[in-house]
Amino acid sequence: MIATLQSVNKSYRLDTVDVPALHDVTLDIRANCFTVICGQSGSGKTTLLNLIGSIDRPDSGRVTVAGLDVNSVDDDELSDFRARHVGFIFQNFNLLPVLSAYENVEYPLRLAGVSPDKRRAKVLELLAAVGLSDKVHNRPGQLSGGQRQRVAIARALAPGPKLILADEPTANLDSQTGDAIITLMRKMQREYGVSFVFSSHDQRVIAEADDVILIQDGRIAKIERSNNSETETV
């Protein structure tokens, strides 16, 4: 398993009120799979994604990501762990507008202290893998939405993470571009042996998934695992 949650609860403080987000969630995220978390707005999808990505910590229960109990380390250690083991793909791309495609992909490698020669080789490899060898020097404003998302995918893969999280990665793309991005992410997942976990309403993403997790009112309602045709109702 790339991540496990055991009896996890999470609430957020809104003014003077605690708003529950997740209730007694127990869940296994399988390694080297395409996993989609789906549910209505406010169901707890983003909270669950944040916990799986070690962006947040549970109020109670245990979250283990790539072998690390997230409550066993301090904030600095957890931040370092994320930088090395978890990649992120955002709905709005979150590229640095003043940097080229090359520099955006290179950025996490610079932060990790990778040598210039190794950085260059890795960046060019990834930009070629996502079909952007001819856009190396283009800034985000000179790229289409689909091309920007391809840069974001390459950037997420750059540090060699074990897990990549994607929050509604096709939401801002037209249907044809969205189809191409889904195909690309599946290709990258298989070629690089990375676990992908999405939150998405997109039926095309859901149809491509190995595992589909349905969350309702902060609880896991159903898990479908396609390769063994199992359905778990919680």
mmCIF file of C-alpha atoms in Angstrom:
data_model
loop_
_atom_site.group_PDB
_atom_site.id
_atom_site.type_symbol
_atom_site.label_atom_id
_atom_site.label_comp_id
_atom_site.label_asym_id
_atom_site.label_seq_id
_atom_site.Cartn_x
_atom_site.Cartn_y
_atom_site.Cartn_z
ATOM 1 C CA MET A 1 0.000 0.000 0.000
ATOM 2 C CA ILE A 2 1.226 3.502 -0.777
ATOM 3 C CA ALA A 3 -1.021 5.005 1.910
ATOM 4 C CA THR A 4 -3.256 3.779 4.722
ATOM 5 C CA LEU A 5 -5.729 5.573 6.952
ATOM 6 C CA GLN A 6 -6.927 3.947 10.160
ATOM 7 C CA SER A 7 -9.941 5.309 12.096
ATOM 8 C CA VAL A 8 -9.192 8.854 10.914
ATOM 9 C CA ASN A 9 -11.229 11.859 12.018
ATOM 10 C CA LYS A 10 -10.717 15.444 10.882
ATOM 11 C CA SER A 11 -12.534 18.703 11.661
ATOM 12 C CA TYR A 12 -11.868 22.331 10.788
ATOM 13 C CA ARG A 13 -12.440 25.396 12.914
ATOM 14 C CA LEU A 14 -14.836 27.944 11.390
ATOM 15 C CA ASP A 15 -15.071 30.971 13.685
ATOM 16 C CA THR A 16 -16.159 29.360 16.956
ATOM 17 C CA VAL A 17 -17.562 26.166 15.444
ATOM 18 C CA ASP A 18 -15.810 22.877 14.685
ATOM 19 C CA VAL A 19 -16.949 21.629 11.272
ATOM 20 C CA PRO A 20 -16.459 17.866 10.848
ATOM 21 C CA ALA A 21 -14.892 16.860 7.516
ATOM 22 C CA LEU A 22 -14.042 13.150 7.926
ATOM 23 C CA HIS A 23 -15.567 10.566 10.248
ATOM 24 C CA ASP A 24 -13.816 7.325 11.241
ATOM 25 C CA VAL A 25 -12.215 6.767 7.826
ATOM 26 C CA THR A 26 -10.277 3.537 7.315
ATOM 27 C CA LEU A 27 -8.828 3.144 3.828
ATOM 28 C CA ASP A 28 -6.002 1.506 1.884
ATOM 29 C CA ILE A 29 -4.573 3.186 -1.224
ATOM 30 C CA ARG A 30 -2.870 0.577 -3.390
ATOM 31 C CA ALA A 31 0.590 1.222 -4.807
ATOM 32 C CA ASN A 32 1.139 1.656 -8.557
ATOM 33 C CA CYS A 33 -2.554 2.266 -9.207
ATOM 34 C CA PHE A 34 -4.803 4.956 -10.673
ATOM 35 C CA THR A 35 -7.136 5.806 -7.743
ATOM 36 C CA VAL A 36 -10.034 8.274 -7.958
ATOM 37 C CA ILE A 37 -11.839 9.814 -5.004
ATOM 38 C CA CYS A 38 -15.289 11.022 -6.001
ATOM 39 C CA GLY A 39 -18.241 12.579 -4.206
ATOM 40 C CA GLN A 40 -20.352 15.696 -4.073
ATOM 41 C CA SER A 41 -18.965 19.106 -3.156
ATOM 42 C CA GLY A 42 -18.455 19.225 0.598
ATOM 43 C CA SER A 43 -18.277 15.439 0.933
ATOM 44 C CA GLY A 44 -14.679 15.476 2.208
ATOM 45 C CA LYS A 45 -12.771 14.712 -1.016
ATOM 46 C CA THR A 46 -10.227 17.497 -0.673
ATOM 47 C CA THR A 47 -9.681 16.827 3.035
ATOM 48 C CA LEU A 48 -9.053 13.160 2.276
ATOM 49 C CA LEU A 49 -6.663 14.075 -0.556
ATOM 50 C CA ASN A 50 -4.769 16.455 1.748
ATOM 51 C CA LEU A 51 -4.332 13.730 4.356
ATOM 52 C CA ILE A 52 -3.164 11.173 1.784
ATOM 53 C CA GLY A 53 -0.665 13.749 0.502
ATOM 54 C CA SER A 54 0.587 14.553 4.025
ATOM 55 C CA ILE A 55 -0.433 18.197 3.539
ATOM 56 C CA ASP A 56 -2.552 17.953 6.667
ATOM 57 C CA ARG A 57 -2.672 15.768 9.773
ATOM 58 C CA PRO A 58 -5.638 13.918 11.297
ATOM 59 C CA ASP A 59 -7.242 15.004 14.570
ATOM 60 C CA SER A 60 -7.284 11.348 15.564
ATOM 61 C CA GLY A 61 -6.420 8.048 13.967
ATOM 62 C CA ARG A 62 -3.343 7.168 11.943
ATOM 63 C CA VAL A 63 -2.214 8.142 8.428
ATOM 64 C CA THR A 64 0.760 6.360 6.878
ATOM 65 C CA VAL A 65 2.141 7.541 3.521
ATOM 66 C CA ALA A 66 4.956 5.671 1.762
ATOM 67 C CA GLY A 67 5.802 4.007 5.056
ATOM 68 C CA LEU A 68 5.822 7.198 7.149
ATOM 69 C CA ASP A 69 3.393 7.810 10.021
ATOM 70 C CA VAL A 70 2.696 11.513 9.430
ATOM 71 C CA ASN A 71 2.170 12.159 13.143
ATOM 72 C CA SER A 72 5.600 10.741 14.007
ATOM 73 C CA VAL A 73 7.563 13.687 12.552
ATOM 74 C CA ASP A 74 7.587 17.467 12.992
ATOM 75 C CA ASP A 75 6.436 19.969 10.362
ATOM 76 C CA ASP A 76 9.904 20.496 8.846
ATOM 77 C CA GLU A 77 10.482 16.759 8.494
ATOM 78 C CA LEU A 78 7.038 16.313 6.972
ATOM 79 C CA SER A 79 7.692 19.116 4.475
ATOM 80 C CA ASP A 80 10.974 17.478 3.467
ATOM 81 C CA PHE A 81 9.199 14.132 3.104
ATOM 82 C CA ARG A 82 6.576 15.672 0.769
ATOM 83 C CA ALA A 83 9.253 17.292 -1.370
ATOM 84 C CA ARG A 84 10.952 13.940 -1.918
ATOM 85 C CA HIS A 85 8.035 11.513 -2.090
ATOM 86 C CA VAL A 86 4.836 13.328 -3.135
ATOM 87 C CA GLY A 87 4.068 15.217 -6.349
ATOM 88 C CA PHE A 88 1.097 17.511 -6.959
ATOM 89 C CA ILE A 89 -0.949 18.399 -10.045
ATOM 90 C CA PHE A 90 -3.386 21.268 -9.613
ATOM 91 C CA GLN A 91 -6.612 22.237 -11.357
ATOM 92 C CA ASN A 92 -5.171 25.690 -12.137
ATOM 93 C CA PHE A 93 -1.704 24.317 -13.000
ATOM 94 C CA ASN A 94 0.130 26.516 -10.426
ATOM 95 C CA LEU A 95 3.079 27.138 -12.722
ATOM 96 C CA LEU A 96 5.403 30.054 -12.006
ATOM 97 C CA PRO A 97 4.554 32.565 -14.765
ATOM 98 C CA VAL A 98 8.023 34.126 -15.005
ATOM 99 C CA LEU A 99 9.721 30.769 -15.557
ATOM 100 C CA SER A 100 9.911 28.750 -18.773
ATOM 101 C CA ALA A 101 8.539 25.230 -19.070
ATOM 102 C CA TYR A 102 12.081 23.964 -18.525
ATOM 103 C CA GLU A 103 12.582 26.115 -15.424
ATOM 104 C CA ASN A 104 9.219 25.138 -13.917
ATOM 105 C CA VAL A 105 10.072 21.440 -14.205
ATOM 106 C CA GLU A 106 13.606 22.099 -12.967
ATOM 107 C CA TYR A 107 12.471 24.052 -9.889
ATOM 108 C CA PRO A 108 11.802 21.118 -7.497
ATOM 109 C CA LEU A 109 15.120 19.578 -8.543
ATOM 110 C CA ARG A 110 16.928 22.799 -7.632
ATOM 111 C CA LEU A 111 15.232 22.752 -4.230
ATOM 112 C CA ALA A 112 16.369 19.152 -3.779
ATOM 113 C CA GLY A 113 19.992 20.076 -4.519
ATOM 114 C CA VAL A 114 20.287 17.952 -7.667
ATOM 115 C CA SER A 115 23.412 18.711 -9.708
ATOM 116 C CA PRO A 116 23.047 20.826 -12.891
ATOM 117 C CA ASP A 117 23.918 17.968 -15.261
ATOM 118 C CA LYS A 118 21.436 15.590 -13.656
ATOM 119 C CA ARG A 119 18.778 18.321 -13.557
ATOM 120 C CA ARG A 120 19.142 19.028 -17.250
ATOM 121 C CA ALA A 121 18.959 15.364 -18.218
ATOM 122 C CA LYS A 122 15.864 14.762 -16.066
ATOM 123 C CA VAL A 123 14.021 17.884 -17.221
ATOM 124 C CA LEU A 124 14.614 17.193 -20.913
ATOM 125 C CA GLU A 125 13.601 13.551 -20.435
ATOM 126 C CA LEU A 126 10.313 14.532 -18.786
ATOM 127 C CA LEU A 127 9.436 17.311 -21.230
ATOM 128 C CA ALA A 128 10.026 14.840 -24.058
ATOM 129 C CA ALA A 129 7.861 12.257 -22.267
ATOM 130 C CA VAL A 130 4.931 14.692 -22.082
ATOM 131 C CA GLY A 131 5.384 15.809 -25.690
ATOM 132 C CA LEU A 132 6.834 19.281 -25.099
ATOM 133 C CA SER A 133 10.389 19.060 -26.389
ATOM 134 C CA ASP A 134 9.608 21.990 -28.698
ATOM 135 C CA LYS A 135 8.227 24.182 -25.868
ATOM 136 C CA VAL A 136 11.208 24.051 -23.506
ATOM 137 C CA HIS A 137 11.739 27.816 -23.484
ATOM 138 C CA ASN A 138 8.073 28.877 -23.519
ATOM 139 C CA ARG A 139 6.585 30.514 -20.453
ATOM 140 C CA PRO A 140 3.115 29.455 -19.209
ATOM 141 C CA GLY A 141 1.472 32.463 -20.889
ATOM 142 C CA GLN A 142 2.722 31.148 -24.236
ATOM 143 C CA LEU A 143 1.205 27.688 -23.713
ATOM 144 C CA SER A 144 -2.305 26.313 -24.080
ATOM 145 C CA GLY A 145 -4.180 24.919 -21.090
ATOM 146 C CA GLY A 146 -3.339 21.366 -22.102
ATOM 147 C CA GLN A 147 0.331 22.219 -22.560
ATOM 148 C CA ARG A 148 0.445 23.893 -19.144
ATOM 149 C CA GLN A 149 -1.039 20.784 -17.567
ATOM 150 C CA ARG A 150 1.618 18.698 -19.335
ATOM 151 C CA VAL A 151 4.300 20.891 -17.768
ATOM 152 C CA ALA A 152 2.608 20.423 -14.391
ATOM 153 C CA ILE A 153 2.671 16.633 -14.843
ATOM 154 C CA ALA A 154 6.367 16.727 -15.745
ATOM 155 C CA ARG A 155 7.096 18.922 -12.714
ATOM 156 C CA ALA A 156 5.215 16.526 -10.418
ATOM 157 C CA LEU A 157 7.295 13.618 -11.728
ATOM 158 C CA ALA A 158 10.649 15.436 -11.564
ATOM 159 C CA PRO A 159 11.742 14.511 -8.010
ATOM 160 C CA GLY A 160 10.889 10.837 -8.596
ATOM 161 C CA PRO A 161 7.965 10.677 -6.138
ATOM 162 C CA LYS A 162 6.211 7.513 -5.041
ATOM 163 C CA LEU A 163 2.817 9.230 -5.049
ATOM 164 C CA ILE A 164 1.204 11.957 -7.172
ATOM 165 C CA LEU A 165 -1.982 13.736 -6.123
ATOM 166 C CA ALA A 166 -4.191 15.521 -8.648
ATOM 167 C CA ASP A 167 -7.113 17.751 -7.637
ATOM 168 C CA GLU A 168 -9.639 17.907 -10.506
ATOM 169 C CA PRO A 169 -6.836 17.861 -13.124
ATOM 170 C CA THR A 170 -9.199 18.026 -16.131
ATOM 171 C CA ALA A 171 -11.688 20.564 -14.765
ATOM 172 C CA ASN A 172 -10.323 23.555 -16.709
ATOM 173 C CA LEU A 173 -9.735 21.702 -19.973
ATOM 174 C CA ASP A 174 -11.975 21.080 -22.979
ATOM 175 C CA SER A 175 -13.076 17.496 -23.566
ATOM 176 C CA GLN A 176 -10.497 16.671 -26.248
ATOM 177 C CA THR A 177 -7.619 18.106 -24.217
ATOM 178 C CA GLY A 178 -8.948 16.414 -21.076
ATOM 179 C CA ASP A 179 -8.961 13.042 -22.848
ATOM 180 C CA ALA A 180 -5.353 13.570 -23.919
ATOM 181 C CA ILE A 181 -4.278 14.514 -20.374
ATOM 182 C CA ILE A 182 -5.983 11.450 -18.880
ATOM 183 C CA THR A 183 -4.209 9.228 -21.409
ATOM 184 C CA LEU A 184 -0.889 10.933 -20.646
ATOM 185 C CA MET A 185 -1.262 10.573 -16.866
ATOM 186 C CA ARG A 186 -2.101 6.890 -17.238
ATOM 187 C CA LYS A 187 0.947 6.450 -19.486
ATOM 188 C CA MET A 188 3.201 8.236 -16.987
ATOM 189 C CA GLN A 189 1.786 6.178 -14.103
ATOM 190 C CA ARG A 190 2.664 2.951 -15.861
ATOM 191 C CA GLU A 191 6.051 4.011 -17.213
ATOM 192 C CA TYR A 192 7.332 5.609 -13.995
ATOM 193 C CA GLY A 193 5.677 3.187 -11.553
ATOM 194 C CA VAL A 194 4.024 5.990 -9.582
ATOM 195 C CA SER A 195 0.759 5.852 -7.639
ATOM 196 C CA PHE A 196 -1.753 8.471 -8.848
ATOM 197 C CA VAL A 197 -4.609 9.606 -6.587
ATOM 198 C CA PHE A 198 -7.217 12.016 -7.966
ATOM 199 C CA SER A 199 -10.205 13.868 -6.679
ATOM 200 C CA SER A 200 -12.534 14.216 -9.640
ATOM 201 C CA HIS A 201 -16.112 14.397 -10.866
ATOM 202 C CA ASP A 202 -14.975 13.649 -14.417
ATOM 203 C CA GLN A 203 -16.513 10.381 -15.610
ATOM 204 C CA ARG A 204 -13.619 9.909 -18.047
ATOM 205 C CA VAL A 205 -11.126 9.922 -15.155
ATOM 206 C CA ILE A 206 -13.358 7.586 -13.147
ATOM 207 C CA ALA A 207 -13.677 5.192 -16.098
ATOM 208 C CA GLU A 208 -9.880 4.953 -16.350
ATOM 209 C CA ALA A 209 -9.381 4.256 -12.632
ATOM 210 C CA ASP A 210 -8.145 1.031 -11.073
ATOM 211 C CA ASP A 211 -9.856 1.939 -7.800
ATOM 212 C CA VAL A 212 -12.801 4.275 -7.253
ATOM 213 C CA ILE A 213 -13.524 5.565 -3.741
ATOM 214 C CA LEU A 214 -16.930 7.160 -3.132
ATOM 215 C CA ILE A 215 -17.089 9.507 -0.170
ATOM 216 C CA GLN A 216 -20.359 10.824 1.273
ATOM 217 C CA ASP A 217 -20.736 13.158 4.254
ATOM 218 C CA GLY A 218 -17.149 12.550 5.320
ATOM 219 C CA ARG A 219 -17.446 8.754 5.301
ATOM 220 C CA ILE A 220 -16.264 6.158 2.804
ATOM 221 C CA ALA A 221 -19.478 4.861 1.209
ATOM 222 C CA LYS A 222 -18.091 2.467 -1.399
ATOM 223 C CA ILE A 223 -14.818 1.239 -2.892
ATOM 224 C CA GLU A 224 -14.654 -0.371 -6.333
ATOM 225 C CA ARG A 225 -11.448 -2.150 -7.343
ATOM 226 C CA SER A 226 -11.650 -2.876 -11.059
ATOM 227 C CA ASN A 227 -8.880 -5.394 -11.609
ATOM 228 C CA ASN A 228 -10.439 -7.934 -9.271
ATOM 229 C CA SER A 229 -14.062 -6.827 -9.785
ATOM 230 C CA GLU A 230 -14.542 -6.312 -6.056
ATOM 231 C CA THR A 231 -16.897 -3.770 -4.570
ATOM 232 C CA GLU A 232 -16.636 -2.868 -0.889
ATOM 233 C CA THR A 233 -19.624 -1.134 0.667
ATOM 234 C CA VAL A 234 -18.772 0.549 3.953
#
